[in-house]
Structures are given as C-alpha cells and as structure tokens.
PDB file of C-alpha atoms and ligand atoms in Angstrom:
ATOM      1  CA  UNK N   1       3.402  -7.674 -14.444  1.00 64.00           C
ATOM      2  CA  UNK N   2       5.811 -10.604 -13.074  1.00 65.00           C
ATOM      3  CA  UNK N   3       3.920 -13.464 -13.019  1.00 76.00           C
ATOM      4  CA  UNK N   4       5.593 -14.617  -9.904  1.00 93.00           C
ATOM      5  CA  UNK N   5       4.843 -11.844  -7.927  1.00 98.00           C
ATOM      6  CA  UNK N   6       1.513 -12.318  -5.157  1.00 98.00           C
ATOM      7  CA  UNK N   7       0.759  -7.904  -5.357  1.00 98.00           C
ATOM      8  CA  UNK N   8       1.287  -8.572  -9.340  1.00 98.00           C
ATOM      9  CA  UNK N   9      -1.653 -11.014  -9.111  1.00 97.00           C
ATOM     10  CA  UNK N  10      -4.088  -9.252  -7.308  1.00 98.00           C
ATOM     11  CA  UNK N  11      -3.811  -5.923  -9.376  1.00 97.00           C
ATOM     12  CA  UNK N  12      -4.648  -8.644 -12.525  1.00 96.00           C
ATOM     13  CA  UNK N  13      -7.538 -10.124 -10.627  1.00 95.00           C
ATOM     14  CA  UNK N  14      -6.139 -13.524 -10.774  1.00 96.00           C
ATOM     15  CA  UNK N  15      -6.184 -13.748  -7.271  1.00 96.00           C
ATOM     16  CA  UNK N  16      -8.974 -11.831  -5.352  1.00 97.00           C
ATOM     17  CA  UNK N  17      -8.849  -8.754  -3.249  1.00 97.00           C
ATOM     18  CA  UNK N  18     -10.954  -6.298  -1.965  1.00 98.00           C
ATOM     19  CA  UNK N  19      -9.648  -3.613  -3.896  1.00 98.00           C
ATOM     20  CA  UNK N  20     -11.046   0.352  -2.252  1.00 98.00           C
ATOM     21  CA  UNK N  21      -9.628   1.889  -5.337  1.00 98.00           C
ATOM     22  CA  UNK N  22      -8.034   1.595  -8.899  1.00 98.00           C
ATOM     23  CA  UNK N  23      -7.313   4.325 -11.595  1.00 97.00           C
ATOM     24  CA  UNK N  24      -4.680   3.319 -14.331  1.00 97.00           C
ATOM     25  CA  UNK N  25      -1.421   3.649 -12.279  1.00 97.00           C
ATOM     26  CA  UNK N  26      -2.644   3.087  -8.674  1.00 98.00           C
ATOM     27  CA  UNK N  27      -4.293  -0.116  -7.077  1.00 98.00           C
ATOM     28  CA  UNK N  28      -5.239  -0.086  -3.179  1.00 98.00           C
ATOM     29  CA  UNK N  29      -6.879  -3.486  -1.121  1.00 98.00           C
ATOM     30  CA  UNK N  30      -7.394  -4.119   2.464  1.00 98.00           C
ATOM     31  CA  UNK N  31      -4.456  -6.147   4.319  1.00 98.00           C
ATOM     32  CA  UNK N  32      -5.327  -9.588   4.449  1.00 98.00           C
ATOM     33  CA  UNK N  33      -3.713  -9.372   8.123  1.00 98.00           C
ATOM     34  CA  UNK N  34      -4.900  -6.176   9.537  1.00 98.00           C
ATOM     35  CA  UNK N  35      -2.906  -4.601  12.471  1.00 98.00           C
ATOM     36  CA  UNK N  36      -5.672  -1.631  13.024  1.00 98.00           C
ATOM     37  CA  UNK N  37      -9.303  -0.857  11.637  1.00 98.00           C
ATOM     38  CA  UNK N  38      -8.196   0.464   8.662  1.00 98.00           C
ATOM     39  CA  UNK N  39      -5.208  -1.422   6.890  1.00 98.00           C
ATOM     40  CA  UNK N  40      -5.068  -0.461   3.416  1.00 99.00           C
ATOM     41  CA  UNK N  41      -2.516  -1.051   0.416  1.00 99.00           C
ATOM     42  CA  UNK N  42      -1.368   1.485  -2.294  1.00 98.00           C
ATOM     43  CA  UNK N  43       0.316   0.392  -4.554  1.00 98.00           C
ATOM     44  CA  UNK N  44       1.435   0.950  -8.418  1.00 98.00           C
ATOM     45  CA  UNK N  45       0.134  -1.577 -11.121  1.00 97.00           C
ATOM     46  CA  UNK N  46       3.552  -1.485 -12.609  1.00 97.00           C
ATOM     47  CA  UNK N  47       6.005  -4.233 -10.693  1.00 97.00           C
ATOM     48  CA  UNK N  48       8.413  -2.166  -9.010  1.00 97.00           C
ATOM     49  CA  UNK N  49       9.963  -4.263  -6.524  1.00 98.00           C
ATOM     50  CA  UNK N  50      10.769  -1.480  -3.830  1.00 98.00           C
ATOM     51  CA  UNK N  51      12.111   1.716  -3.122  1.00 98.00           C
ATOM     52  CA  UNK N  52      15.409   0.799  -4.000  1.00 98.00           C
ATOM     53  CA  UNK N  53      14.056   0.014  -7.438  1.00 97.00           C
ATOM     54  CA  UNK N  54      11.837   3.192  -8.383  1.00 97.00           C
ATOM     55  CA  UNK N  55      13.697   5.396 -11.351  1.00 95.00           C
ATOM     56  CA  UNK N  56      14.154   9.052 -11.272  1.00 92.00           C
ATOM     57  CA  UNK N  57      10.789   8.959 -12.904  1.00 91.00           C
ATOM     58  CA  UNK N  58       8.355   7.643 -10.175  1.00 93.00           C
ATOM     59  CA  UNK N  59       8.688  10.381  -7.741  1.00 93.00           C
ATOM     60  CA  UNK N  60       5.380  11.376  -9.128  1.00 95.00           C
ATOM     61  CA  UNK N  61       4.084   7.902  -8.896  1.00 96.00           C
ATOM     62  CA  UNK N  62       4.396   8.098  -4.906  1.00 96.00           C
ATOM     63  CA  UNK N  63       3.389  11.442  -4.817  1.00 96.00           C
ATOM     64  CA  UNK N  64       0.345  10.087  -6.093  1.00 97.00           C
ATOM     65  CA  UNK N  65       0.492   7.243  -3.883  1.00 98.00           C
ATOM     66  CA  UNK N  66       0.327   9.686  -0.927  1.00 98.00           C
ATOM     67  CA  UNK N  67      -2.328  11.472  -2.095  1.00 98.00           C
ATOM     68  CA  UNK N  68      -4.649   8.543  -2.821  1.00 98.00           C
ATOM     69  CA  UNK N  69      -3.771   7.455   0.980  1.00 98.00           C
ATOM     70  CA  UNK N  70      -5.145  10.675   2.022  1.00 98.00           C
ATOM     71  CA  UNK N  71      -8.464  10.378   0.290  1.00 98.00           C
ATOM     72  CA  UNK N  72      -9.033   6.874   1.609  1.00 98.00           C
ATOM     73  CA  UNK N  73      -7.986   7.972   4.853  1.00 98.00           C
ATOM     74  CA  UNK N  74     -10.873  10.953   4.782  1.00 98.00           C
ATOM     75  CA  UNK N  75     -13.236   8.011   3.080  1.00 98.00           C
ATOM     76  CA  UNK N  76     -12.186   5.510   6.344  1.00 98.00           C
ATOM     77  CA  UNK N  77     -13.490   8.489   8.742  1.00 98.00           C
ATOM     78  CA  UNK N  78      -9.786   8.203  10.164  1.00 98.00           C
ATOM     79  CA  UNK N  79      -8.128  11.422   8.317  1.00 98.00           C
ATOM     80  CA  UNK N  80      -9.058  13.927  11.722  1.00 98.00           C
ATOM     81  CA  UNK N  81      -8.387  11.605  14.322  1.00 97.00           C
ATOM     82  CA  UNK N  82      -4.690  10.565  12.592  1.00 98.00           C
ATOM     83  CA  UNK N  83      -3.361   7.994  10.670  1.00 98.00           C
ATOM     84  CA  UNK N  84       0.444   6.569   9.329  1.00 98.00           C
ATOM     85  CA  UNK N  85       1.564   5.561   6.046  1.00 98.00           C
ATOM     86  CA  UNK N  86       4.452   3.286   5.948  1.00 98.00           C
ATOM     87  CA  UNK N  87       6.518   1.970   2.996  1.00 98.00           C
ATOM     88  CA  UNK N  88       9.097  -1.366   4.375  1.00 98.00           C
ATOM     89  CA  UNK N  89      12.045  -1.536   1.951  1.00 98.00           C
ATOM     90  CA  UNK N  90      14.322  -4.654   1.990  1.00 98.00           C
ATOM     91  CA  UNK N  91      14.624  -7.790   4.767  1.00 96.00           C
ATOM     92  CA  UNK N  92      15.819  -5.492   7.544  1.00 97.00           C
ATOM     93  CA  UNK N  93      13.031  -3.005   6.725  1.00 97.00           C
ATOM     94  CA  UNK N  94      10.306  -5.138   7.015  1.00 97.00           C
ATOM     95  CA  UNK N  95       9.758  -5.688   3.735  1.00 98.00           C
ATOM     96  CA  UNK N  96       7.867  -9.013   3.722  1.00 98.00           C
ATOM     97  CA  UNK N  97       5.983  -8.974  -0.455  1.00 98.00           C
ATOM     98  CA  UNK N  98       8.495  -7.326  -2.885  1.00 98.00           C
ATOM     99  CA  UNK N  99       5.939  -4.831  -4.932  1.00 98.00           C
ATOM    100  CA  UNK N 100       6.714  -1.200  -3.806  1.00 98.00           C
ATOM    101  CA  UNK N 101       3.655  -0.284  -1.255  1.00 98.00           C
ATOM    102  CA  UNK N 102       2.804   2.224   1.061  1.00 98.00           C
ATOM    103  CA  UNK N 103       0.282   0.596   4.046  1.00 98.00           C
ATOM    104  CA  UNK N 104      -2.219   2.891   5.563  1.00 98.00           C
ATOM    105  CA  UNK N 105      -2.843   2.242   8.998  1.00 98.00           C
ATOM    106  CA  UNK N 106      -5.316   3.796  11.561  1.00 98.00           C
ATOM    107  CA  UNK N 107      -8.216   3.704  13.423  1.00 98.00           C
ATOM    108  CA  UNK N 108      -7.055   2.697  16.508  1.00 97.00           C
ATOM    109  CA  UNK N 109      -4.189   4.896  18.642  1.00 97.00           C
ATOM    110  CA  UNK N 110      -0.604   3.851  17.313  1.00 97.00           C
ATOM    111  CA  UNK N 111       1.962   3.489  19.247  1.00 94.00           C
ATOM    112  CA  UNK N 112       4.170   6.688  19.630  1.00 92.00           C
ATOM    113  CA  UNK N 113       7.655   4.572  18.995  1.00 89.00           C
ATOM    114  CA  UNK N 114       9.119   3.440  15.574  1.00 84.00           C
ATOM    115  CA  UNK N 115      10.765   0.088  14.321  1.00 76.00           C
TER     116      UNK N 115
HETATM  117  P1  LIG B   1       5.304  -5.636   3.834  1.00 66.78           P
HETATM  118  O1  LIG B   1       5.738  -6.358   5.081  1.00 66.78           O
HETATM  119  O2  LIG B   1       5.895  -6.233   2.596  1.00 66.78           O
HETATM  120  O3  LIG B   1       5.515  -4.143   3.925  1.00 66.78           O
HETATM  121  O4  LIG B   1       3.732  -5.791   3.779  1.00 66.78           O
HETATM  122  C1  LIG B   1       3.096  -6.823   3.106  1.00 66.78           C
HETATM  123  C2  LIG B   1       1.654  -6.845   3.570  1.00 66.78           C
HETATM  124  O5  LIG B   1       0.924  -7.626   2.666  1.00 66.78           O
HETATM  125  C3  LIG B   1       1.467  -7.442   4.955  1.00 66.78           C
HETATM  126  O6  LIG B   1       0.874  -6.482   5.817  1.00 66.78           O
HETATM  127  C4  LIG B   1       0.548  -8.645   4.705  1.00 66.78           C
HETATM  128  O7  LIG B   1      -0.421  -8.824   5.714  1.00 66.78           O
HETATM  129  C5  LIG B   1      -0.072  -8.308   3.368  1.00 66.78           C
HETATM  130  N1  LIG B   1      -0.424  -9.481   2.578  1.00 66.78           N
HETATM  131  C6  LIG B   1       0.312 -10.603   2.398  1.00 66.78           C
HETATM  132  N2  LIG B   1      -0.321 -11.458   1.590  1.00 66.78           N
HETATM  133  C7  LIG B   1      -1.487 -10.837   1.226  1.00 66.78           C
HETATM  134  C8  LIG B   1      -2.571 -11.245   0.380  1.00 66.78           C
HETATM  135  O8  LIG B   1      -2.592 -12.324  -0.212  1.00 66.78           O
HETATM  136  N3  LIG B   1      -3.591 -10.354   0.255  1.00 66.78           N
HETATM  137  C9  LIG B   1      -3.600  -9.144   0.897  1.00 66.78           C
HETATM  138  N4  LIG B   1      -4.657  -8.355   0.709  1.00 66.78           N
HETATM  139  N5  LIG B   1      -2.595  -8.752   1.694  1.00 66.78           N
HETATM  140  C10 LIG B   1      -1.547  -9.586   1.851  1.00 66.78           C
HETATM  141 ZN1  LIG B   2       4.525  -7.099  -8.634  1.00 66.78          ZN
END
C-alpha cells in the first residue's frame, strides 16, 4: 500500500469503486472514464508501480491477471464477440496512474490500428 497512490486507495476502500472482483492478490473496478461498454481494471493489491517494476516473481501475478480478464470478459457477454487487454507502461506508453494494470476493453468494435 503507498498511501499516495489513487489504485492503492481504491483496493483499501478508502476511496470508492465499483469493484467486479477481488480474491487476495487481484482487485478489478470499472474505469471511471470508459472508452467502450465494458472498461474494466485488473490489477494486483500489492503497489507495483508498472511493468518496469514487477520482479522475476510476478510473472505468475499477470498470468493471473490475464486469466481473471478472461472470466470477466465471458461474465460481460463480450468474450465471443472479442475483446483487448492493454497494460500502458511509462509517460510515452500511456501510462497515466502508476499501479501496474491491465484494462479490459470491449463491447463495441475496436479499432484495427495500435498506439
Ligand atoms: P492508464 O492510462 O494509467 O493505463 O489508465 C488509467 C485509467 O484509470 C484510465 O483509463 C482512467 O480513466 C482510470 N481512472 C483514473 N482515475 C480513476 C478513478 O478514480 N477511478 C477509476 N475507477 N478509474 C480511474
Ligand atoms: Zn498503488
């Protein structure tokens, strides 16, 4: 937990969010600013800031991650029809809160280009 950080918070409960699912290493809530039907966050209770920061240990951890994507997907009724999973890492990446997440994103046709 770092107290400063907003992802930190919600997994706590001190600041509300409508959390889909929690088991003890894995937190997911609906984007506050959602850019399709379903916009959910995955993320781990532990503060890991990003990518850049996970240990030789957590490749588990986002194996995980994926997986629990994949469930909410088939619980959005999005899972057939397609979906993307995107992890930002760092300022040029995107990367806007600094808590390693993956966003789940579908519902609506993407579009087919990248970045
Ligand atoms: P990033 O750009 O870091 O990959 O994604 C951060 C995401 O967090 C953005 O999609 C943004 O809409 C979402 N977000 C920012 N503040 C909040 C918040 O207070 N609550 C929730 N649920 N999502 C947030
Ligand atoms: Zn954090």
């Amino acid at each position: 937990m770092t107290t400063d950080c907003l992802f930190c918070r919600i997994v706590t409960g001190e600041i509300p969010g409508d959390i889909v699912y929690q088991d003890a290493e894995i937190v997911a809530f609906r984007d506050i600013h959602p850019v399709a039907p379903t916009h959910i966050l995955i993320l781990p209770r532990e503060h890991i800031g990003s990518v850049q920061e996970m240990g030789e240990c957590d490749g588990a951890l986002i194996g995980r991650m994926v997986l629990c994507a994949r469930q909410l997907a088939e619980q959005e009724g999005v899972a057939e029809r397609g979906y993307r999973l995107v992890v930002n890492c760092g300022p040029e990446g995107g990367q806007v809160v600094p808590h390693l997440h993956l966003h789940l994103i579908g519902g609506r046709k993407l579009d087919d280009s990248m970045g």
